[in-house]
Coordinates of C-alpha atoms and ligand atoms in Angstrom, one line a residue:
X1 CA -21.3 -35.8 21.2
X2 CA -22.6 -32.4 20.3
X3 CA -19.9 -29.9 19.2
X4 CA -19.8 -26.2 20.0
X5 CA -19.9 -23.6 17.3
X6 CA -18.1 -23.2 15.0
X7 CA -17.0 -26.9 15.2
X8 CA -20.6 -27.9 14.7
X9 CA -20.7 -26.3 11.2
X10 CA -17.3 -27.4 10.0
X11 CA -16.8 -30.4 7.7
X12 CA -16.7 -33.7 9.5
X13 CA -13.4 -34.5 7.8
X14 CA -11.8 -31.3 9.2
X15 CA -13.0 -32.0 12.8
X16 CA -11.5 -35.5 12.6
X17 CA -8.4 -34.3 10.9
X18 CA -5.1 -34.5 12.7
X19 CA -3.2 -31.4 11.8
X20 CA 0.0 -32.1 9.8
X21 CA 2.7 -31.9 12.4
X22 CA 5.6 -29.7 11.3
X23 CA 8.2 -27.6 13.1
X24 CA 8.5 -24.3 11.3
X25 CA 11.1 -21.7 12.3
X26 CA 14.6 -22.2 13.7
X27 CA 15.5 -22.2 17.4
X28 CA 18.7 -22.4 19.3
X29 CA 18.4 -26.2 19.3
X30 CA 20.4 -28.5 17.0
X31 CA 17.8 -29.2 14.4
X32 CA 18.1 -32.7 13.1
X33 CA 14.3 -33.1 13.0
X34 CA 13.3 -32.1 9.5
X35 CA 15.9 -33.4 7.0
X36 CA 17.1 -29.9 6.3
X37 CA 20.5 -28.7 5.3
X38 CA 22.6 -27.3 8.1
X39 CA 24.2 -24.7 5.7
X40 CA 22.7 -21.6 4.3
X41 CA 22.9 -21.5 0.5
X42 CA 25.5 -19.3 -1.1
X43 CA 25.7 -16.3 -1.4
X44 CA 25.0 -15.8 2.3
X45 CA 23.7 -12.2 2.1
X46 CA 20.0 -12.1 2.4
X47 CA 19.6 -15.9 2.4
X48 CA 20.0 -16.5 6.1
X49 CA 17.7 -19.3 7.3
X50 CA 16.7 -20.2 3.7
X51 CA 17.9 -23.7 4.6
X52 CA 15.1 -23.9 7.3
X53 CA 11.4 -24.4 6.7
X54 CA 9.5 -21.3 7.6
X55 CA 6.7 -21.4 10.3
X56 CA 3.3 -22.0 8.9
X57 CA 2.4 -18.5 10.2
X58 CA 5.7 -16.6 10.4
X59 CA 5.4 -14.8 13.7
X60 CA 7.1 -11.6 12.8
X61 CA 4.9 -11.2 9.7
X62 CA 1.8 -12.1 11.6
X63 CA 2.6 -9.6 14.3
X64 CA 3.3 -6.8 11.7
X65 CA 0.1 -7.5 9.8
X66 CA -2.0 -7.6 13.0
X67 CA -0.5 -4.2 13.8
X68 CA -1.3 -2.8 10.4
X69 CA -4.9 -4.2 10.5
X70 CA -5.4 -3.2 14.1
X71 CA -6.2 -6.7 15.4
X72 CA -4.4 -9.5 17.3
X73 CA -2.0 -12.0 15.7
X74 CA -4.2 -15.0 16.8
X75 CA -7.1 -13.5 15.0
X76 CA -5.3 -13.4 11.7
X77 CA -4.4 -16.0 9.1
X78 CA -1.9 -15.0 6.5
X79 CA -2.0 -16.9 3.2
X80 CA -1.0 -16.6 -0.5
X81 CA -3.4 -13.8 -1.2
X82 CA -6.9 -13.2 0.0
X83 CA -7.6 -15.8 -2.7
X84 CA -6.1 -18.5 -0.5
X85 CA -8.2 -17.4 2.5
X86 CA -11.4 -17.8 0.3
X87 CA -10.3 -21.3 -0.8
X88 CA -9.4 -22.3 2.8
X89 CA -12.8 -21.1 4.1
X90 CA -14.6 -23.3 1.5
X91 CA -12.5 -26.3 2.3
X92 CA -12.9 -25.9 6.0
X93 CA -16.7 -25.4 6.2
X94 CA -18.4 -26.7 3.1
X95 CA -19.2 -30.4 2.8
X96 CA -19.2 -31.4 -0.9
X97 CA -22.6 -32.1 -2.4
X98 CA -24.3 -30.8 0.6
X99 CA -23.4 -27.3 1.7
X100 CA -23.8 -23.9 0.0
X101 CA -22.4 -20.5 -0.1
X102 CA -24.3 -17.2 -0.8
X103 CA -23.0 -14.6 -3.2
X104 CA -24.4 -11.3 -4.5
X105 CA -23.7 -11.0 -8.2
X106 CA -22.3 -9.3 -10.1
X107 CA -19.3 -9.8 -7.8
X108 CA -15.8 -11.3 -7.6
X109 CA -15.7 -14.6 -9.4
X110 CA -13.4 -16.6 -7.2
X111 CA -16.0 -17.3 -4.5
X112 CA -18.1 -19.3 -7.0
X113 CA -15.0 -20.9 -8.5
X114 CA -13.8 -22.2 -5.1
X115 CA -17.3 -23.4 -4.3
X116 CA -17.4 -25.4 -7.6
X117 CA -14.0 -27.0 -6.9
X118 CA -15.1 -27.9 -3.4
X119 CA -18.4 -29.3 -4.7
X120 CA -20.4 -26.8 -2.7
X121 CA -23.6 -25.1 -4.1
X122 CA -23.8 -21.4 -5.0
X123 CA -26.9 -19.5 -4.0
X124 CA -27.4 -16.1 -5.5
X125 CA -28.9 -12.9 -4.0
X126 CA -28.3 -10.5 -6.8
X127 CA -27.5 -6.8 -6.2
X128 CA -30.2 -4.2 -7.0
X129 CA -30.1 -2.6 -10.4
X130 CA -28.1 0.3 -9.0
X131 CA -25.7 -2.3 -7.6
X132 CA -26.5 -1.7 -4.0
X133 CA -27.0 -4.8 -1.7
X134 CA -30.5 -6.1 -1.4
X135 CA -30.9 -7.1 2.3
X136 CA -34.3 -8.8 1.7
X137 CA -32.9 -11.1 -0.9
X138 CA -30.0 -12.1 1.3
X139 CA -32.3 -12.8 4.3
X140 CA -34.7 -14.8 2.2
X141 CA -32.0 -17.0 0.7
X142 CA -30.5 -17.6 4.2
X143 CA -33.9 -18.5 5.7
X144 CA -34.7 -20.9 2.8
X145 CA -31.5 -22.8 3.1
X146 CA -30.9 -22.6 6.8
X147 CA -28.1 -24.9 8.1
X148 CA -26.6 -25.9 4.7
X149 CA -25.8 -22.3 3.9
X150 CA -22.4 -22.0 5.6
X151 CA -20.8 -18.9 4.2
X152 CA -22.1 -15.5 2.9
X153 CA -19.5 -13.7 0.7
X154 CA -20.0 -9.9 0.7
X155 CA -17.5 -7.8 -1.2
X156 CA -17.1 -4.2 0.0
X157 CA -16.1 -2.2 -2.1
X158 CA -17.5 -4.7 -4.5
X159 CA -15.5 -5.9 -7.5
X160 CA -16.4 -5.0 -10.3
X161 CA -19.1 -2.5 -9.3
X162 CA -17.3 -0.4 -6.8
X163 CA -20.0 0.2 -4.2
X164 CA -19.9 -0.6 -0.5
X165 CA -22.3 -2.4 1.8
X166 CA -24.2 -0.5 4.6
X167 CA -23.0 -1.5 8.0
X168 CA -26.6 -2.1 9.2
X169 CA -27.1 -4.9 6.7
X170 CA -24.0 -6.6 8.0
X171 CA -25.0 -6.1 11.7
X172 CA -28.4 -7.5 11.0
X173 CA -27.1 -10.5 9.1
X174 CA -24.5 -11.4 11.8
X175 CA -27.2 -11.2 14.5
X176 CA -30.0 -13.0 12.6
X177 CA -27.8 -15.9 11.4
X178 CA -25.2 -16.4 14.2
X179 CA -24.3 -19.9 13.0
X180 CA -23.5 -18.7 9.5
X181 CA -20.1 -17.2 8.5
X182 CA -20.5 -13.6 7.2
X183 CA -17.4 -12.8 5.1
X184 CA -16.6 -9.2 4.1
X185 CA -14.0 -9.1 1.4
X186 CA -12.3 -5.7 1.9
X187 CA -9.7 -6.1 -0.9
X188 CA -10.1 -2.4 -1.6
X189 CA -10.7 -1.0 1.9
X190 CA -7.7 1.4 1.7
X191 CA -9.3 3.3 -1.2
X192 CA -12.7 3.6 0.6
X193 CA -13.9 6.2 3.0
X194 CA -16.0 3.7 4.8
X195 CA -14.7 2.4 8.1
X196 CA -13.3 -1.2 8.0
X197 CA -15.4 -4.0 9.4
X198 CA -12.4 -5.2 11.3
X199 CA -13.6 -3.3 14.4
X200 CA -17.0 -4.9 14.1
X201 CA -15.4 -8.3 14.1
X202 CA -14.6 -7.8 17.8
X203 CA -18.3 -8.0 18.7
X204 CA -19.5 -10.4 16.0
X205 CA -17.9 -13.8 16.3
X206 CA -19.3 -15.0 12.9
X207 CA -17.9 -12.0 11.0
X208 CA -14.7 -12.6 8.9
X209 CA -12.8 -9.8 7.1
X210 CA -10.5 -10.5 4.2
X211 CA -7.7 -8.0 3.3
X212 CA -5.0 -8.2 0.7
X213 CA -1.5 -6.7 0.2
X214 CA -2.0 -7.0 -3.6
X215 CA -3.8 -3.8 -4.3
X216 CA -3.1 -0.8 -2.0
X217 CA 0.3 -2.1 -1.0
X218 CA 1.6 -2.9 -4.5
X219 CA 2.5 -6.5 -3.7
X220 CA 0.3 -8.6 -6.1
X221 CA 3.4 -10.5 -7.3
X222 CA 4.4 -11.5 -3.8
X223 CA 1.1 -13.2 -3.0
X224 CA -0.1 -12.3 0.5
X225 CA -3.5 -11.6 2.0
X226 CA -5.2 -12.3 5.3
X227 CA -8.4 -13.5 7.0
X228 CA -9.3 -11.8 10.2
X229 CA -11.7 -13.8 12.4
X230 CA -12.5 -15.3 15.7
X231 CA -9.4 -17.3 16.9
X232 CA -11.6 -20.5 16.9
X233 CA -12.3 -20.0 13.2
X234 CA -8.6 -19.2 12.5
X235 CA -7.5 -22.4 14.3
X236 CA -9.8 -24.6 12.1
X237 CA -8.5 -22.8 8.9
X238 CA -4.9 -23.4 10.0
X239 CA -5.6 -27.1 10.0
X240 CA -6.5 -26.9 6.3
X241 CA -3.8 -24.4 5.3
X242 CA -0.6 -26.1 3.9
X243 CA 2.3 -26.3 6.3
X244 CA 4.6 -23.7 4.6
X245 CA 2.5 -21.3 2.6
X246 CA 4.7 -18.3 3.1
X247 CA 8.2 -18.7 1.7
X248 CA 11.0 -16.9 3.6
X249 CA 11.8 -14.5 0.7
X250 CA 8.1 -13.6 0.6
X251 CA 8.1 -12.8 4.3
X252 CA 11.2 -10.6 3.9
X253 CA 9.8 -8.8 0.9
X254 CA 6.6 -8.0 2.8
X255 CA 8.3 -6.8 5.9
X256 CA 10.6 -4.6 3.7
X257 CA 7.7 -3.1 1.9
X258 CA 5.7 -2.5 5.0
X259 CA 8.2 -1.0 7.4
X260 CA 6.7 1.6 9.8
X261 CA 8.9 4.1 7.9
X262 CA 7.2 3.2 4.6
X263 CA 3.6 3.6 5.8
X264 CA 3.4 7.4 5.3
X265 CA 4.7 6.9 1.8
X266 CA 2.0 4.3 1.1
X267 CA -0.6 6.7 2.5
X268 CA 0.5 9.4 0.1
X269 CA 0.4 7.0 -2.8
X270 CA -3.2 5.9 -1.9
X271 CA -4.4 9.5 -1.5
X272 CA -3.0 10.3 -5.0
X273 CA -4.7 7.2 -6.3
X274 CA -8.0 8.3 -4.9
X275 CA -7.7 11.8 -6.3
X276 CA -6.9 10.3 -9.7
X277 CA -10.1 8.1 -9.4
X278 CA -12.1 11.3 -8.7
X279 CA -10.5 13.0 -11.7
X280 CA -11.2 10.1 -14.0
X281 CA -14.7 9.7 -12.7
X282 CA -15.4 13.2 -13.9
X283 CA -13.3 13.1 -17.1
X284 CA -14.7 9.8 -18.4
X285 CA -18.2 11.2 -18.2
X286 CA -17.1 13.4 -21.1
X287 CA -16.1 10.4 -23.3
X288 CA -18.3 9.8 -26.4
X289 CA -18.1 6.1 -25.5
X290 CA -19.3 6.4 -21.9
X291 CA -22.9 6.5 -20.8
X292 CA -22.4 6.0 -17.1
X293 CA -19.5 6.0 -14.7
X294 CA -20.6 4.2 -11.6
X295 CA -19.4 5.7 -8.3
X296 CA -16.6 3.7 -6.8
X297 CA -14.8 3.3 -3.5
X298 CA -12.1 1.2 -5.0
X299 CA -9.1 1.7 -7.4
X300 CA -11.3 1.0 -10.5
X301 CA -14.3 2.4 -12.2
X302 CA -17.2 0.4 -13.8
X303 CA -18.4 2.0 -17.1
X304 CA -21.6 1.6 -19.0
X305 CA -20.4 2.1 -22.6
X306 CA -21.8 2.9 -26.1
X307 CA -20.1 2.0 -29.4
X308 CA -18.1 -0.5 -27.3
X309 CA -16.4 -2.2 -30.3
X310 CA -15.0 1.1 -31.6
X311 CA -13.8 2.0 -28.1
X312 CA -12.1 -1.3 -27.7
X313 CA -10.3 -0.7 -31.1
X314 CA -9.2 2.8 -29.8
X315 CA -7.9 1.2 -26.6
X316 CA -6.0 -1.3 -28.7
X317 CA -4.4 1.5 -30.7
X318 CA -3.1 3.1 -27.5
X319 CA -2.1 -0.4 -26.2
X320 CA -4.3 0.1 -23.2
X321 CA -6.0 -3.0 -21.7
X322 CA -9.1 -2.7 -19.6
X323 CA -11.4 -5.5 -18.4
X324 CA -14.4 -6.6 -20.5
X325 CA -17.4 -7.7 -18.4
X326 CA -19.9 -7.8 -21.3
X327 CA -20.5 -11.5 -21.0
X328 CA -22.1 -11.1 -17.5
X329 CA -23.1 -7.4 -17.8
X330 CA -24.1 -5.9 -21.1
X331 CA -22.0 -2.9 -22.2
X332 CA -19.9 -2.9 -19.0
X333 CA -16.2 -2.4 -18.9
X334 CA -14.0 -1.9 -15.9
X335 CA -10.9 0.4 -15.9
X336 CA -8.3 0.3 -13.1
X337 CA -6.9 3.6 -11.9
X338 CA -3.2 4.0 -12.9
X339 CA -0.6 6.6 -12.4
X340 CA -1.4 10.2 -13.5
X341 CA 0.6 9.6 -16.7
X342 CA -1.0 6.3 -17.5
X343 CA -4.5 7.8 -16.9
X344 CA -3.7 10.6 -19.4
X345 CA -3.1 7.9 -22.1
X346 CA -6.3 6.1 -21.1
X347 CA -8.3 9.3 -21.4
X348 CA -6.9 10.0 -24.8
X349 CA -8.0 6.5 -25.9
X350 CA -11.5 7.3 -24.6
X351 CA -11.5 10.4 -26.8
X352 CA -11.5 12.8 -23.8
X353 CA -9.8 16.0 -24.7
X354 CA -7.1 16.5 -22.0
X355 CA -5.5 19.8 -21.3
X356 CA -1.8 19.0 -21.7
X357 CA -0.9 19.3 -18.0
X358 CA 2.7 19.0 -16.9
X359 CA 3.4 15.6 -15.3
X360 CA 3.6 15.6 -11.5
X361 CA 7.2 15.2 -10.5
X362 CA 7.2 12.6 -7.6
X363 CA 10.3 10.8 -6.4
X364 CA 10.7 8.1 -3.8
X365 CA 13.7 6.5 -2.2
X366 CA 13.9 3.9 0.5
X367 CA 17.0 2.9 2.4
X368 CA 17.4 0.2 5.1
X369 CA 20.6 -0.6 7.0
X370 CA 21.3 -1.9 10.5
X371 CA 21.5 1.7 11.6
X372 CA 18.5 3.4 9.9
X373 CA 15.3 2.6 8.0
X374 CA 14.2 5.5 5.9
X375 CA 11.4 6.2 3.4
X376 CA 11.2 9.5 1.5
X377 CA 8.6 10.7 -1.0
X378 CA 9.0 14.1 -2.6
X379 CA 6.5 16.0 -4.7
X380 CA 8.1 18.9 -6.5
X381 CA 4.7 20.1 -7.8
X382 CA 2.6 20.0 -4.6
X383 CA 3.9 21.6 -1.4
X384 CA 0.9 20.6 0.7
X385 CA 2.0 17.1 1.4
X386 CA 4.7 17.4 4.1
X387 CA 5.1 15.0 7.0
X388 CA 8.5 14.6 8.6
X389 CA 9.6 12.4 11.4
X390 CA 13.3 11.6 12.0
X391 CA 13.3 11.2 15.7
X392 CA 15.4 14.3 16.0
X393 CA 13.3 17.4 16.8
X394 CA 15.8 20.0 15.5
X395 CA 16.4 18.0 12.3
X396 CA 12.6 17.8 11.7
X397 CA 12.4 21.5 12.0
X398 CA 15.3 22.0 9.5
X399 CA 13.8 19.6 7.0
X400 CA 10.4 21.3 7.3
X401 CA 12.2 24.7 6.6
X402 CA 13.9 23.2 3.6
X403 CA 10.6 21.9 2.1
X404 CA 8.7 25.1 3.0
X405 CA 11.2 27.4 1.4
X406 CA 11.8 25.1 -1.5
X407 CA 8.0 24.9 -2.0
X408 CA 8.0 21.2 -2.4
X409 CA 6.2 18.4 -0.6
X410 CA 8.3 16.1 1.6
X411 CA 7.2 13.0 3.4
X412 CA 10.2 11.6 5.2
X413 CA 10.2 9.0 8.0
X414 CA 13.3 7.6 9.6
X415 CA 13.6 5.0 12.3
X416 CA 17.2 5.4 13.3
X417 CA 19.6 4.5 16.0
X418 CA 19.2 7.9 17.7
X419 CA 19.8 6.3 21.1
X420 CA 23.5 6.2 19.9
X421 CA 23.6 9.7 18.4
X422 CA 22.1 11.6 15.6
X423 CA 24.9 11.0 13.1
X424 CA 23.5 8.0 11.1
X425 CA 20.0 9.5 11.1
X426 CA 21.1 12.9 9.7
X427 CA 23.6 11.4 7.2
X428 CA 21.3 8.6 5.9
X429 CA 18.3 10.9 5.6
X430 CA 20.4 13.3 3.5
X431 CA 21.6 10.5 1.2
X432 CA 18.1 9.2 0.8
X433 CA 16.6 12.7 0.2
X434 CA 19.2 13.3 -2.5
X435 CA 18.1 10.1 -4.4
X436 CA 14.4 11.0 -4.0
X437 CA 15.0 14.5 -5.4
X438 CA 17.0 13.1 -8.2
X439 CA 14.3 10.6 -9.0
X440 CA 11.6 13.4 -8.9
X441 CA 13.6 15.6 -11.3
X442 CA 13.7 12.9 -13.9
X443 CA 15.1 14.3 -17.2
X444 CA 15.3 17.8 -15.6
X445 CA 13.3 19.2 -18.5
X446 CA 12.9 22.9 -18.2
X447 CA 14.5 23.4 -14.7
X448 CA 16.7 26.2 -13.6
X449 CA 20.0 26.4 -11.7
X450 CA 20.2 29.1 -9.0
X451 CA 21.5 30.4 -5.7
X452 CA 20.3 32.5 -2.8
X453 CA 21.5 34.8 -0.1
X454 CA 19.5 34.8 3.2
X455 CA 19.7 37.0 6.3
X456 CA 18.5 35.7 9.7
X457 CA 19.0 38.2 12.5
X458 CA 22.8 38.5 12.9
X459 CA 23.4 35.6 10.4
X460 CA 24.0 35.7 6.7
X461 CA 24.2 32.6 4.5
X462 CA 25.1 32.4 0.8
X463 CA 23.9 29.3 -0.8
X464 CA 24.6 28.4 -4.4
X465 CA 23.4 25.2 -6.1
X466 CA 23.9 23.7 -9.5
X467 CA 21.9 20.6 -10.3
X468 CA 24.7 19.6 -12.7
X469 CA 24.6 15.8 -12.1
X470 CA 28.1 16.1 -10.5
X471 CA 28.6 16.1 -6.8
X472 CA 30.7 18.9 -5.3
X473 CA 30.6 20.7 -2.0
X474 CA 32.1 23.7 -0.4
X475 CA 31.2 24.8 3.1
X476 CA 32.6 27.8 4.8
X477 CA 31.5 28.7 8.3
X478 CA 32.4 28.2 12.0
X479 CA 29.8 27.5 14.6
X480 CA 30.1 29.1 18.0
X481 CA 28.7 26.1 19.9
X482 CA 28.9 22.3 19.1
X483 CA 25.1 21.7 19.2
X484 CA 21.8 23.3 18.4
X485 CA 19.1 21.4 20.4
X486 CA 19.7 17.7 19.8
X487 CA 21.5 18.4 16.5
X488 CA 25.3 18.3 16.4
X489 CA 26.6 21.4 14.5
X490 CA 29.3 19.3 12.7
X491 CA 26.4 17.4 11.1
X492 CA 25.3 20.5 9.2
X493 CA 28.1 20.5 6.6
X494 CA 27.9 16.7 6.6
X495 CA 24.2 16.9 5.7
X496 CA 24.9 19.0 2.6
X497 CA 27.9 16.9 1.7
X498 CA 25.8 13.7 1.8
X499 CA 22.9 15.4 -0.1
X500 CA 25.2 16.7 -2.9
X501 CA 26.6 13.1 -3.4
X502 CA 23.3 11.3 -4.1
X503 CA 21.5 14.3 -5.7
X504 CA 24.4 14.9 -8.0
X505 CA 24.6 18.7 -7.3
X506 CA 27.3 21.3 -6.6
X507 CA 26.4 22.9 -3.3
X508 CA 28.3 25.9 -2.1
X509 CA 27.6 27.5 1.3
X510 CA 29.1 30.4 3.1
X511 CA 27.6 31.1 6.5
X512 CA 28.5 33.8 9.1
X513 CA 26.9 34.5 12.4
X514 CA 27.0 34.3 16.2
X515 CA 24.2 31.9 16.9
X516 CA 24.5 28.2 15.9
X517 CA 20.7 27.7 15.7
X518 CA 20.3 30.7 13.4
X519 CA 23.3 29.6 11.3
X520 CA 22.1 26.0 10.7
X521 CA 18.5 27.2 10.1
X522 CA 19.8 29.8 7.5
X523 CA 21.6 27.1 5.6
X524 CA 18.5 24.8 5.3
X525 CA 16.1 27.6 4.5
X526 CA 18.6 29.1 2.1
X527 CA 19.0 25.8 0.3
X528 CA 15.2 25.6 0.1
X529 CA 15.1 29.1 -1.5
X530 CA 17.9 28.2 -3.9
X531 CA 16.2 24.9 -4.9
X532 CA 12.8 26.6 -5.5
X533 CA 13.8 28.3 -8.7
X534 CA 16.0 25.4 -9.6
X535 CA 13.0 23.1 -9.4
X536 CA 10.8 25.4 -11.4
X537 CA 10.0 24.3 -14.9
X538 CA 10.5 27.6 -16.8
X539 CA 10.9 26.4 -20.3
X540 CA 10.9 23.2 -22.3
X541 CA 14.6 22.9 -22.7
X542 CA 17.3 21.4 -20.6
X543 CA 19.4 24.3 -19.2
X544 CA 22.7 23.1 -20.4
X545 CA 24.7 23.6 -23.6
X546 CA 25.3 19.8 -23.5
X547 CA 21.6 19.0 -23.7
X548 CA 21.8 16.7 -20.7
X549 CA 22.4 17.3 -17.0
Ligands
PLP1 C1 -8.0 -8.9 -6.1 C2 -9.1 -9.4 -5.2 C3 -8.8 -10.5 -4.3 C4 -7.5 -11.3 -4.4 O1 -6.5 -10.7 -3.7 P1 -5.2 -11.5 -3.6 O2 -4.7 -11.2 -2.2 O3 -4.2 -11.0 -4.6 O4 -5.4 -13.0 -3.7 C5 -9.8 -10.9 -3.4 N1 -11.0 -10.3 -3.4 C6 -11.3 -9.3 -4.3 C7 -12.7 -8.7 -4.3 C8 -10.4 -8.9 -5.2 O5 -10.7 -8.0 -6.1

């Protein structure tokens, strides 16, 4: 019997394998089929369904990840890291002692490790001296080995060199060798300005894209990554994947970290990360230990170094660990991009004179309840990054005014139960915002404590704020109507009350006027104006006789 692709290139043992039969997930049925406990373990909060085996591919998680990666759930396999996807590919397609994979060194080491474990051969088509991909070498290797060369691993952006592969090379490969699996490892795609190959997968059945949550989404310890491929390939891989690779706490942790509300915050983090990479790229060029900084589309930089031993001693003094690649690549070290503060320390170890810049004051807060799901990121030192979406138009407008007049950056997303009313959304956003501001203020080194009077047409608002660490709130004002747009007027004092609680600030407002819209707007703008000097770092002392705030 002749098998159709990709069955014809899979290992015989896998074709003949009966998939391990397991029920994952819980239904309404009385489950007496898997020797599980009928009771949830104590304490019950957060451990619902821990007594039940999970699905092999938890459907909520698969759907969320398919959404994030712009593909369909049946085209996606989620495993314990992209690492597991690599391992499963080897085990599914490479017959021991017979088949081969192709790699383009220097590259990620795990492809070859998995091949060795599986007993598959490793063919090399090394990168050019400038670390670009050499199309001719790849084609020659494939032509020479033909049917036994099952998988080509291409890493883009490549670890550890940082460069990306040209799409034409990939298109040519997929077309010229339709029986061979062409894997693009996009572990660092979020940091790259190159378009993902996921869209190309739709037209190339033999193209497989790997992605990970470990790098851009800060979840390395949770272990999750995906393979995105033709559903026929995914089905074969699922026969090899263990029955319960994703523990329920892991599924929960991922869904919590990747809520739709959190995505704008991730985007902000990534863009700061990329700008730090650009900054380090330039600054490290000035290091007496660095000959070349290779251009990178990832969250690391490859360095060609001089006086490497001395540099390593310096790094040790500062307790900075970077990756040594000298065994495979003479004089080469790889440094990951850290937070702005961490990068300053690294630069000092590299002997780069840094102008003592003030740290960037960023604060985040996340809050999830049955009523709202909120993510806030505030940047007190960069007012350009503002994106607000609460689902309440008037409220968005007010928060924008607050950030604009306070001259701070505010990224705030809320998925709230606005179909009931605006109450929970307005209150919970205020609470979360207060925590984010508090986190951004840190030690409150050098900040001021001020107030403001604002006139808006017939309205006048007096706003005084003291970032004292103690919550207190006085609100004087009477609104002529009960709503402004979709915003209930009674929620205006409630917003400031909630904010003062989590921020730890005394807020005093006195507002007089004849138009509810003007009055509410004057309060938000006025608070922004009062906060602006309060957030300013004027000196280097804490503005309190107690020394702490
Ligand atoms: C980090 C890394 C991986 C592994 O990612 P996990 O999802 O943590 O297993 C895969 N490929 C490359 C190129 C990497 O650098």
